[in-house]
Short mmCIF file of C-alpha atoms in Angstrom, two decimals:
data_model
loop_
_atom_site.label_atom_id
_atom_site.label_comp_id
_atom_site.label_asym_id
_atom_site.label_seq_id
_atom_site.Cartn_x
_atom_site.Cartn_y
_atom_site.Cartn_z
CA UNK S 1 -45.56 -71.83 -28.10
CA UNK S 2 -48.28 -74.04 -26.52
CA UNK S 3 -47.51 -77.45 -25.05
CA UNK S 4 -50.27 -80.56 -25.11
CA UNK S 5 -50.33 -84.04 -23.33
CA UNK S 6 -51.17 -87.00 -24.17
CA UNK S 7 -50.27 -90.31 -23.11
CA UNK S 8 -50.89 -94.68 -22.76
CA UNK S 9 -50.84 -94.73 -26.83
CA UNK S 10 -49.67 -98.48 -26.33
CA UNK S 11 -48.28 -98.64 -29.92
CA UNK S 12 -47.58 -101.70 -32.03
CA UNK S 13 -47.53 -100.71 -35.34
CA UNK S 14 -45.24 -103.79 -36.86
CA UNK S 15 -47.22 -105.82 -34.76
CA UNK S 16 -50.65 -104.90 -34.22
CA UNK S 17 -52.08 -106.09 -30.62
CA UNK S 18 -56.19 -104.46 -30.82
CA UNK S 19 -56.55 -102.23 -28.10
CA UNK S 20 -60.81 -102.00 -28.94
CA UNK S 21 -60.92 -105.32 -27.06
CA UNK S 22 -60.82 -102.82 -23.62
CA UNK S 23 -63.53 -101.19 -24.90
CA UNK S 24 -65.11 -99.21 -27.61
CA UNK S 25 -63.06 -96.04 -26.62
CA UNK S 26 -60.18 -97.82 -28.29
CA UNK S 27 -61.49 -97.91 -31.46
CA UNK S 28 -59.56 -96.25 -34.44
CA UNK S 29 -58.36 -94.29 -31.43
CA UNK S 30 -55.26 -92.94 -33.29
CA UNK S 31 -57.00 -91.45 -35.95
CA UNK S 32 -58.85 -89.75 -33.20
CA UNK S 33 -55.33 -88.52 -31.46
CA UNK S 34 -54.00 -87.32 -35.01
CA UNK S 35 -56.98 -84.98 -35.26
CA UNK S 36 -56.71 -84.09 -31.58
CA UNK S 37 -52.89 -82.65 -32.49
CA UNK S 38 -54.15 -81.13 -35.97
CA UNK S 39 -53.69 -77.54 -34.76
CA UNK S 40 -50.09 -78.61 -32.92
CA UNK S 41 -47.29 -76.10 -34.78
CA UNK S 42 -44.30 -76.95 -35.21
CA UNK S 43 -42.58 -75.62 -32.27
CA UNK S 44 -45.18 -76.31 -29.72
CA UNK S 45 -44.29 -79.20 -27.24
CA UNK S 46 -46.41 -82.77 -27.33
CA UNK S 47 -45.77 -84.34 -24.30
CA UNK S 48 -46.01 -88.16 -24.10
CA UNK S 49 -46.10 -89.60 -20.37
CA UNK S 50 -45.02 -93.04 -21.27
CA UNK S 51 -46.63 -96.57 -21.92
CA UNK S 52 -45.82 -95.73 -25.62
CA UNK S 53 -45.08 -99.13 -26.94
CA UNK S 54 -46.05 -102.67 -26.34
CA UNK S 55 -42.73 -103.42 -28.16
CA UNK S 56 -40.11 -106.15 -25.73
CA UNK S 57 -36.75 -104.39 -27.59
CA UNK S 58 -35.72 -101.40 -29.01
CA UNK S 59 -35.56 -102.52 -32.15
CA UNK S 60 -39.47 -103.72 -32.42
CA UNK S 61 -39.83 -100.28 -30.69
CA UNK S 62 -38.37 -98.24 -33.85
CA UNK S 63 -41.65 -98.25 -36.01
CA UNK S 64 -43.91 -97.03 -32.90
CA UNK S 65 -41.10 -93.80 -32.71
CA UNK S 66 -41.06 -93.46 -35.95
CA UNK S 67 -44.81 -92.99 -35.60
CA UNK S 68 -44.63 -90.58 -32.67
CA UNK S 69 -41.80 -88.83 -34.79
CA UNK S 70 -44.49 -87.90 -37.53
CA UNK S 71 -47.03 -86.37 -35.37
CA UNK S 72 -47.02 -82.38 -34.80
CA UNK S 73 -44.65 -80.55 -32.86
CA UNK S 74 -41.86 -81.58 -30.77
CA UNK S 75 -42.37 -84.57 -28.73
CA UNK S 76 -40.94 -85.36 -25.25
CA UNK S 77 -41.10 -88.38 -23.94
CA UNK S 78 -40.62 -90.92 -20.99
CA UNK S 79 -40.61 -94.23 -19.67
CA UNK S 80 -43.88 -96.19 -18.59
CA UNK S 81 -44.20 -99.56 -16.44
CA UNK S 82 -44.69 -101.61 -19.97
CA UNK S 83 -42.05 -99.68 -22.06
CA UNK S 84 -39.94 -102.88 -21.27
CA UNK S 85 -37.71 -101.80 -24.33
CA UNK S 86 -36.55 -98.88 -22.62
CA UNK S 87 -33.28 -99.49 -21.59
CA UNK S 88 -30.11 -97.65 -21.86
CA UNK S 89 -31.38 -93.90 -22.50
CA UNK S 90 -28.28 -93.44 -24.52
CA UNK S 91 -29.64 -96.39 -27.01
CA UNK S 92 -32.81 -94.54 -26.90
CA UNK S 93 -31.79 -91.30 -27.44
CA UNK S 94 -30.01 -92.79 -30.87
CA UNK S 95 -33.17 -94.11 -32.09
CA UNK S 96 -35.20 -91.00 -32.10
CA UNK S 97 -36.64 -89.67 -34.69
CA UNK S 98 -36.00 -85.73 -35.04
CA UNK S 99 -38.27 -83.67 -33.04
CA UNK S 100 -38.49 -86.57 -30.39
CA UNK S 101 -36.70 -86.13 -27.03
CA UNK S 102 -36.32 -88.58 -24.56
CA UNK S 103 -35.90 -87.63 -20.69
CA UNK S 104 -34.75 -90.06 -17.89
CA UNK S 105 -34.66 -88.00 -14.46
CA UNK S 106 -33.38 -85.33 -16.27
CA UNK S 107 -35.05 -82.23 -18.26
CA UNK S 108 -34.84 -80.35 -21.79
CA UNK S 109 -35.71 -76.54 -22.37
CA UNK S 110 -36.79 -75.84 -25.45
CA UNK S 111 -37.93 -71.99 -25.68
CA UNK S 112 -39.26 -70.87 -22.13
CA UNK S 113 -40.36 -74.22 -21.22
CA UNK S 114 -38.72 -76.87 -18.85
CA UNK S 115 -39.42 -79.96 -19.16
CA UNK S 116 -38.54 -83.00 -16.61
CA UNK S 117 -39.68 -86.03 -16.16
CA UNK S 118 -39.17 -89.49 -14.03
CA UNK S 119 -41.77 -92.94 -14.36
CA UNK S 120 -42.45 -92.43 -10.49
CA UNK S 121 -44.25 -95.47 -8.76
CA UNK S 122 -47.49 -96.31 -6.72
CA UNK S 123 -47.55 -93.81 -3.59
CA UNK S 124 -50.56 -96.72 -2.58
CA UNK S 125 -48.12 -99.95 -3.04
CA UNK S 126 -47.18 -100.45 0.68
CA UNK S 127 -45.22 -104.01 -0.08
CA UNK S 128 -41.77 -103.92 1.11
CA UNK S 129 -40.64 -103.95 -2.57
CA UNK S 130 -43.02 -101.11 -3.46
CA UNK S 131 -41.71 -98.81 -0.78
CA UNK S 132 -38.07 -99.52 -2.04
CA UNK S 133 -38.96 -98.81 -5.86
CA UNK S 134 -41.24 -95.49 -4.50
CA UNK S 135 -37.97 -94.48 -2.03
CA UNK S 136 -35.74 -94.98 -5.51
CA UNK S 137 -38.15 -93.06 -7.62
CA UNK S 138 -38.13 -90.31 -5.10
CA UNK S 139 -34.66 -89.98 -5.57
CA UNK S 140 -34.46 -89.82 -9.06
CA UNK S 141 -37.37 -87.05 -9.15
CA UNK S 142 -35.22 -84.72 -7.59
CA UNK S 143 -32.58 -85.57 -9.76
CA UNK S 144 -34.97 -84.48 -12.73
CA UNK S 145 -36.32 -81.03 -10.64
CA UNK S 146 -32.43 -80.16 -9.79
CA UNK S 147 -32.08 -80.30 -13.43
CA UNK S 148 -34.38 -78.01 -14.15
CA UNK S 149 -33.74 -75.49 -11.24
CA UNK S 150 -30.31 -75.46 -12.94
CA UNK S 151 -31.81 -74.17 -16.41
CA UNK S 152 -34.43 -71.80 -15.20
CA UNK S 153 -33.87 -68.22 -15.78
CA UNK S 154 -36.57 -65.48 -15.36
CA UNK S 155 -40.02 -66.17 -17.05
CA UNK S 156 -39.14 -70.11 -17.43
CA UNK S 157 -42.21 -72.46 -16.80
CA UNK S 158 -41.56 -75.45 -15.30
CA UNK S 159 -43.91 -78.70 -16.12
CA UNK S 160 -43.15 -82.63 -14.88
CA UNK S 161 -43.86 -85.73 -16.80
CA UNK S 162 -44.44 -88.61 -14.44
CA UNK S 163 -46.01 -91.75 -15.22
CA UNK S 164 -47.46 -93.05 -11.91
CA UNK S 165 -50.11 -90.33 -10.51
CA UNK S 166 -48.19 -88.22 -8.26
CA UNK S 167 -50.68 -88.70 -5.35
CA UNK S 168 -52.41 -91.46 -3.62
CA UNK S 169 -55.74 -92.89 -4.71
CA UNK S 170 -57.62 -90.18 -2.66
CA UNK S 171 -55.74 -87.70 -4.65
CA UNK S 172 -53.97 -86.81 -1.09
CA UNK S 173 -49.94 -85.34 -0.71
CA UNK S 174 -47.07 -87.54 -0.98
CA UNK S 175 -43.21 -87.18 -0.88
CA UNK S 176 -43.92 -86.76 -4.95
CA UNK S 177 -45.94 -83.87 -4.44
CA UNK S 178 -44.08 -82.39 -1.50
CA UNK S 179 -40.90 -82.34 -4.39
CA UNK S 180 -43.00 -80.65 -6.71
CA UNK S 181 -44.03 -77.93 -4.41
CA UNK S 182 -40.59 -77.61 -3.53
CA UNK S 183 -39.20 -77.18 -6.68
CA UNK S 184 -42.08 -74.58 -7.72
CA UNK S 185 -43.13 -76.71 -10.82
CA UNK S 186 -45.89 -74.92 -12.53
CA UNK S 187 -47.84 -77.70 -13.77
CA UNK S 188 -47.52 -81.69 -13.74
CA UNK S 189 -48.32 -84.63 -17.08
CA UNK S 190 -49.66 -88.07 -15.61
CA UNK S 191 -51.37 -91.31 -17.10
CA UNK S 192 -51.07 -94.94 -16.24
CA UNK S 193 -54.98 -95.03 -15.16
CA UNK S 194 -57.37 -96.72 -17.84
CA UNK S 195 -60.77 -97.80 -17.79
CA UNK S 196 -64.01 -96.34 -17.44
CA UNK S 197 -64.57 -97.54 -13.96
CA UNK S 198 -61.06 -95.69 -13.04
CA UNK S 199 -61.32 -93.76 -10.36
CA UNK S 200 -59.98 -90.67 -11.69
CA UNK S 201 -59.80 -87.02 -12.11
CA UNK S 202 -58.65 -85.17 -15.47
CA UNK S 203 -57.67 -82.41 -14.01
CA UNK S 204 -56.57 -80.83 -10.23
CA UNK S 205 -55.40 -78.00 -8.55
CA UNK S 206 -53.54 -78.94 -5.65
CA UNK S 207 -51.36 -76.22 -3.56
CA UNK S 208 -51.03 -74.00 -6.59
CA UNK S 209 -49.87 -76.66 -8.66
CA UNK S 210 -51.99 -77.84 -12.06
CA UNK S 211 -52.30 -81.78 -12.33
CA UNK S 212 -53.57 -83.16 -15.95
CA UNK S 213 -54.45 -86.71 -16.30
CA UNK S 214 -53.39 -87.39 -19.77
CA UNK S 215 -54.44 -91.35 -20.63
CA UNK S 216 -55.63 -91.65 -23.83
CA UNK S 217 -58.66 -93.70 -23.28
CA UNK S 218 -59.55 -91.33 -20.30
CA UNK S 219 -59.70 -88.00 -21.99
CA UNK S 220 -61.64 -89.02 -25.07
CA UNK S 221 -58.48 -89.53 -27.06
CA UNK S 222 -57.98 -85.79 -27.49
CA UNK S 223 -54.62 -84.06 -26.30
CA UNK S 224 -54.72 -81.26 -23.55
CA UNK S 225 -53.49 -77.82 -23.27
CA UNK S 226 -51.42 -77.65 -20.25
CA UNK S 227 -49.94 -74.41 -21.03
#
């Protein structure tokens, strides 16, 4: 079993809003992702670290999961900052196609893989209401990495979704980080960034842990291996 990334898709299939107008990268960028998961078998793992629909409600939401539903593999998904029809996880869950799986500061094993995931927030938003949203997301990380200590048995691989990079804009530690070191997570999913201009990195090594940048735009609209 291998396990891909990919993430930012910004659906809106029932109600098409063109993403080419943020640059030529954008351009029949799905078809470019579909090819990118053309080798995916059916029981390797597709991660998807949220901003997956442009949709307001779940029920404008249902033909952008229905879309994720018929790519390769077995999807897992979270939460971004515009997946404003996220709601109640329960709804969610009940509007998944099969082979989708939603996670909200929890986890799912499938095979020898855990996965768990949280949306995180800005480690560099120092406004008294970021530091209360980053304190809260803290909390509900360790939620997700308790989880998965709880499921891991000899062999297991642990990997985090998160949607916010886990690290400040100089790519140094943060509480985030410090969890996943913690916790012994074996590799981490992020996206949020866009734009060519982004100051970025697609990949990192930091304290033993592997860090994969996985916005679509930013790697060329082709999924990574992260295991």
């Amino acid at each position: 079993m291998k396990v891909y990334a990919i993430s930012d898709l910004h659906l809106s299939i029932n109600n098409p809003k063109p993403m080419d107008i943020f640059g030529e990268v954008w351009d029949n960028y799905l078809d470019d992702i579909e090819k990118s998961l053309a080798c995916v078998q059916a029981d390797d793992l597709v991660l998807l670290a949220g901003d997956l629909s442009w949709a307001m409600t779940l029920d404008q939401a249902i033909p952008d999961l229905q879309y994720i539903g018929k790519l390769n593999g077995k999807k897992i998904i979270i939460r971004g900052n515009h997946d404003y029809w996220w709601k109640s996880i329960s709804a969610v869950r009940g509007a998944l196609p099969q082979d989708v799986y939603a996670i909200q500061n929890d986890c799912v094993k499938i095979g020898n893989v855990i996965v768990g995931g949280s949306r995180g927030w800005s480690a560099d938003d120092k406004t008294e209401d970021g530091k209360r949203l980053y304190a809260r997301e803290l909390l509900r990380i360790e939620m997700s990495l308790q989880a998965m200590q709880k499921l891991k048995a000899e062999g297991d691989r642990l990997v985090f979704m998160i949607h916010y990079p886990p690290f400040t804009v100089k790519f140094e530690g943060t509480p985030v980080t410090d969890l996943f070191e913690k916790y012994g997570v074996d590799a981490v999913v992020y996206g949020h960034l866009h734009g060519k201009n982004c100051y970025a990195k697609k990949t990192l090594v930091k304290n033993g842990i592997k860090y994969f940048l996985t916005s679509c735009d930013l790697i060329n609209n082709t999924a990574i291996t992260v295991l």
